[in-house]
Coordinates of C-alpha atoms and ligand atoms in Angstrom, one line a residue:
M65 CA 0.0 0.0 0.0
I66 CA 2.7 2.5 1.0
E67 CA 6.3 1.8 0.0
M68 CA 9.4 4.0 0.5
S69 CA 12.7 2.9 -1.0
N70 CA 16.0 4.5 -0.3
V71 CA 14.4 7.8 0.5
Y72 CA 16.4 11.0 1.3
K73 CA 15.1 14.4 2.1
K74 CA 17.4 17.4 2.3
Y75 CA 15.7 20.8 2.9
S76 CA 16.9 23.9 1.1
N77 CA 18.7 25.0 4.3
G78 CA 21.0 22.0 4.0
I79 CA 19.4 19.9 6.8
T80 CA 19.0 16.2 5.9
A81 CA 15.7 15.2 7.6
I82 CA 15.4 11.7 6.0
N83 CA 18.6 9.8 5.5
G84 CA 18.1 6.5 3.6
L85 CA 14.7 5.3 4.7
D86 CA 13.0 2.1 3.6
V87 CA 9.6 1.0 4.8
R88 CA 6.5 -0.9 3.6
I89 CA 3.0 -0.5 5.1
E90 CA 0.1 -2.8 4.1
Q91 CA -3.5 -1.8 3.7
G92 CA -5.3 -1.9 7.0
E93 CA -2.3 -1.6 9.3
F94 CA -2.2 0.7 12.3
V95 CA 1.3 2.1 12.6
Y96 CA 2.8 4.5 15.3
V97 CA 5.7 6.7 14.3
V98 CA 7.7 7.6 17.4
G99 CA 11.1 9.1 18.0
P100 CA 12.8 12.2 19.5
S101 CA 12.0 15.7 18.3
G102 CA 13.8 16.5 15.1
A103 CA 14.2 12.8 14.1
G104 CA 12.3 13.3 10.9
K105 CA 8.8 12.0 11.8
S106 CA 6.9 14.9 10.3
T107 CA 9.0 14.9 7.2
F108 CA 8.4 11.2 6.8
I109 CA 4.7 11.7 7.2
K110 CA 4.6 14.8 4.9
M111 CA 6.1 12.7 2.1
I112 CA 3.2 10.3 2.2
Y113 CA 0.6 13.0 1.3
R114 CA 3.1 14.8 -0.9
E115 CA 3.5 17.9 1.2
E116 CA 7.2 17.3 0.7
L117 CA 8.9 15.4 -2.1
P118 CA 12.0 13.2 -1.5
T119 CA 15.3 14.5 -2.7
K120 CA 16.2 11.0 -3.7
G121 CA 14.4 7.6 -3.7
T122 CA 10.8 6.5 -4.4
V123 CA 7.5 6.9 -2.5
K124 CA 4.6 4.8 -3.6
V125 CA 1.1 5.2 -2.2
G126 CA -1.4 2.8 -3.8
E127 CA -0.9 3.2 -7.5
F128 CA 0.6 6.7 -7.1
E129 CA 4.3 7.2 -7.6
L130 CA 4.7 10.4 -5.8
E131 CA 7.9 11.6 -7.3
N132 CA 6.3 11.5 -10.7
L133 CA 2.9 12.8 -9.7
K134 CA 1.9 16.0 -11.5
P135 CA 0.8 18.8 -9.2
K136 CA -2.6 18.8 -11.0
K137 CA -3.1 15.2 -9.8
I138 CA -2.4 15.9 -6.1
P139 CA -6.2 16.2 -5.4
Y140 CA -6.6 12.6 -6.6
L141 CA -4.0 11.4 -4.2
R142 CA -5.6 13.4 -1.3
R143 CA -8.8 11.6 -2.0
H144 CA -7.0 8.4 -0.8
V145 CA -5.0 10.0 2.0
G146 CA -6.7 11.9 4.8
V147 CA -4.7 14.0 7.2
V148 CA -5.2 15.2 10.8
F149 CA -2.9 17.6 12.6
Q150 CA -2.1 18.4 16.2
D151 CA -3.6 21.9 15.9
F152 CA -6.7 20.7 14.0
K153 CA -6.5 23.3 11.2
L154 CA -10.2 23.8 10.8
L155 CA -11.3 26.8 8.8
P156 CA -12.4 29.4 11.4
R157 CA -15.0 31.2 9.3
L158 CA -16.8 28.0 8.3
T159 CA -19.3 26.1 10.3
V160 CA -18.7 22.4 11.3
Y161 CA -20.9 21.3 8.4
E162 CA -19.1 23.6 6.0
N163 CA -15.6 22.5 7.2
V164 CA -16.4 18.8 6.4
A165 CA -18.4 19.6 3.2
Y166 CA -15.6 21.7 1.9
A167 CA -13.2 18.8 1.7
M168 CA -15.8 17.0 -0.5
Q169 CA -16.7 20.0 -2.7
V170 CA -13.1 20.2 -3.7
L171 CA -13.6 16.9 -5.4
E172 CA -16.8 18.0 -7.2
K173 CA -19.2 15.5 -5.7
N174 CA -22.9 16.3 -6.1
P175 CA -24.7 18.2 -3.3
K176 CA -27.0 15.4 -2.2
Q177 CA -24.1 13.0 -1.9
I178 CA -22.1 15.6 0.0
Q179 CA -24.9 16.3 2.5
K180 CA -25.5 12.6 3.2
R181 CA -21.9 11.9 3.8
V182 CA -21.2 15.0 5.9
L183 CA -24.0 14.0 8.3
E184 CA -22.9 10.4 8.3
V185 CA -19.3 11.2 9.3
L186 CA -20.4 13.8 11.9
D187 CA -22.6 11.1 13.3
L188 CA -19.7 8.7 13.4
V189 CA -17.6 11.2 15.4
G190 CA -20.6 11.9 17.7
L191 CA -21.0 15.5 16.8
K192 CA -24.0 15.6 14.4
H193 CA -25.8 18.0 16.8
K194 CA -23.0 20.6 16.3
V195 CA -23.3 21.1 12.6
R196 CA -24.1 24.8 12.8
M197 CA -21.4 25.7 15.3
F198 CA -18.1 27.4 14.4
P199 CA -14.7 25.9 15.4
N200 CA -14.1 28.4 18.2
E201 CA -17.3 27.3 19.9
L202 CA -16.0 23.8 20.3
S203 CA -13.6 22.2 22.8
G204 CA -10.2 20.9 21.5
G205 CA -11.4 17.3 21.5
E206 CA -14.5 18.3 19.6
Q207 CA -12.4 20.2 17.1
Q208 CA -10.2 17.2 16.6
R209 CA -13.3 15.0 16.0
I210 CA -14.4 17.4 13.3
A211 CA -11.0 17.4 11.8
I212 CA -11.1 13.6 11.7
A213 CA -14.6 13.7 10.2
R214 CA -13.3 16.0 7.5
A215 CA -10.3 13.7 6.9
I216 CA -12.4 10.6 6.4
A217 CA -15.3 12.2 4.5
N218 CA -13.9 11.0 1.1
M219 CA -13.4 7.5 2.5
P220 CA -9.6 7.6 2.2
R221 CA -7.6 4.3 2.3
V222 CA -5.1 6.0 4.6
L223 CA -5.5 8.3 7.5
I224 CA -2.4 10.2 8.6
A225 CA -2.4 11.7 12.0
D226 CA 0.5 13.9 13.1
E227 CA 0.4 14.1 16.9
P228 CA -3.4 14.1 16.9
T229 CA -3.6 14.1 20.7
G230 CA -0.7 16.5 21.3
N231 CA -3.0 19.4 22.3
L232 CA -5.5 17.4 24.3
D233 CA -5.9 16.3 27.9
P234 CA -5.4 12.6 28.6
E235 CA -9.1 11.7 28.8
T236 CA -9.9 13.5 25.6
A237 CA -6.9 11.9 23.9
W238 CA -8.2 8.4 24.8
G239 CA -11.5 9.3 23.1
I240 CA -9.7 10.4 19.9
M241 CA -7.7 7.1 20.1
E242 CA -10.9 5.1 20.3
L243 CA -12.2 6.9 17.3
L244 CA -9.0 6.1 15.3
E245 CA -9.3 2.5 16.3
Q246 CA -12.8 2.4 15.1
I247 CA -11.8 3.9 11.7
N248 CA -8.9 1.4 11.5
N249 CA -11.3 -1.5 12.2
Q250 CA -13.3 -0.5 9.1
G251 CA -10.1 -1.2 7.0
T252 CA -8.5 2.3 6.8
T253 CA -4.7 2.3 7.2
I254 CA -3.7 4.6 10.1
I255 CA -0.3 6.2 10.4
M256 CA 0.0 8.2 13.6
A257 CA 3.1 10.1 14.8
T258 CA 2.9 10.5 18.5
H259 CA 4.8 11.3 21.7
N260 CA 2.0 9.7 23.8
S261 CA 3.8 6.8 25.3
E262 CA 0.8 5.7 27.4
I263 CA -1.3 5.2 24.3
V264 CA 1.5 3.4 22.4
N265 CA 2.2 1.1 25.3
R266 CA -1.5 0.3 26.0
V267 CA -3.0 0.0 22.6
R268 CA -0.4 -2.1 20.9
H269 CA 0.3 -1.7 17.2
R270 CA 3.3 -1.7 14.9
V271 CA 5.9 0.8 16.0
L272 CA 8.3 2.6 13.6
A273 CA 10.9 4.4 15.6
V274 CA 12.5 7.2 13.6
E275 CA 16.0 8.4 14.6
N276 CA 18.3 10.5 12.5
G277 CA 16.1 10.2 9.5
R278 CA 16.0 6.4 9.4
I279 CA 13.9 3.7 10.8
A280 CA 15.8 2.6 13.9
R281 CA 13.2 0.1 15.0
D282 CA 10.3 -1.6 13.3
Q283 CA 8.4 -3.7 15.8
E284 CA 5.0 -5.4 15.6
G285 CA 3.0 -4.6 18.8
G286 CA 6.0 -2.6 20.0
E287 CA 6.6 -0.3 22.9
Y288 CA 7.1 3.5 22.8
G289 CA 10.6 3.6 24.2
Y290 CA 13.5 4.6 22.0
E291 CA 17.3 4.6 22.4
I292 CA 18.2 8.3 22.4
Ligands
LIG483 P1 11.7 25.8 1.9 O1 12.0 24.8 2.8 O2 11.4 25.3 0.5 O3 12.7 27.0 1.8 P2 9.6 26.6 3.7 O4 8.5 27.6 3.6 O5 9.3 25.2 4.1 O6 10.4 26.5 2.3 O7 10.7 27.1 4.8 C1 11.4 28.3 4.6 C2 12.6 28.2 5.4 O8 12.3 28.2 6.8 C3 13.4 26.9 5.2 O9 14.3 26.9 4.2 C4 14.1 26.7 6.5 O10 15.3 27.4 6.6 C5 13.1 27.3 7.5 N1 12.3 26.2 8.2 C6 11.0 26.0 8.0 N2 10.5 25.0 8.7 C7 11.5 24.6 9.5 C8 11.7 23.6 10.5 N3 10.7 22.8 10.9 N4 12.9 23.4 11.0 C9 13.9 24.2 10.6 N5 13.9 25.2 9.7 C10 12.7 25.4 9.1
LIG484 P1 10.2 15.5 13.9 O1 8.8 15.5 13.3 O2 10.6 14.2 14.2 O3 10.4 16.5 15.0 P2 11.0 16.9 11.4 O4 10.7 16.0 10.2 O5 10.0 18.0 11.7 O6 11.2 16.0 12.7 O7 12.4 17.6 11.3 C1 13.6 16.8 10.9 C2 14.7 17.8 10.7 O8 14.4 18.6 9.5 C3 14.8 18.8 11.8 O9 16.2 19.1 11.9 C4 14.1 20.1 11.3 O10 14.6 21.3 11.9 C5 14.3 20.0 9.8 N1 13.2 20.6 9.1 C6 11.9 20.2 9.1 N2 11.1 20.9 8.3 C7 12.0 21.7 7.6 C8 11.8 22.7 6.6 N3 10.6 23.0 6.1 N4 12.9 23.4 6.2 C9 14.1 23.1 6.7 N5 14.3 22.2 7.7 C10 13.3 21.5 8.1

């Protein structure tokens, strides 16, 4: 499903963030990406949804070869890869409904289809009753649920979450984790970068530990801990 071979990423300031990385992730897996700050986790993740391109090497996501993907085709990739961020990134001037619908309108779906799906995903995240609210009227946990609803609205095969619980209190974080588990159980591949050791150690999944731009450990049902 996702395959990186001999990937390097050097930024324009000369920093090498990814330094010869190989990995393969199958459809339906739940993978944690852990590692110290600056290890290259975000860069790794950004290359999966083509926010960054590798300097060298190949990145395949489904049938897409990202290094050859024309900018015009990026929306087609993003239909298959949903993304959730630590700071939610909801559009502040749009309602909950509009935030989720917007992600679908970009792909030119018909209005009836959009309405049905928006209400369906808001129901799934437990916030159908908040459709008319604006992001700043919601708690952090609720905002993250909306961001997740938006990310899965187009039924992506992969959901990428970069520190999704980083701004949330522990109890709220567990709720988000349950939601991600539920989405994974429906067959969506989940790739989650996190510093939340409690979650990683309690809800066991494959762990990719990134250090110095490489996979330092790749462990099925692994623990959070890393060497440096
Ligand atoms: P580019 O990397 O193509 O120059 P960006 O807008 O990503 O464009 O970044 C502009 C500059 O800001 C980078 O060249 C880099 O020097 C710096 N920069 C941005 N993000 C980071 C970061 N996370 N760590 C270190 N430097 C950064
Ligand atoms: P992590 O997510 O593990 O903290 P990152 O992928 O954000 O790691 O960063 C890896 C290295 O690349 C760091 O040294 C960081 O400063 C640098 N970096 C990240 N983004 C940029 C950027 N846009 N421009 C320049 N350097 C960057």
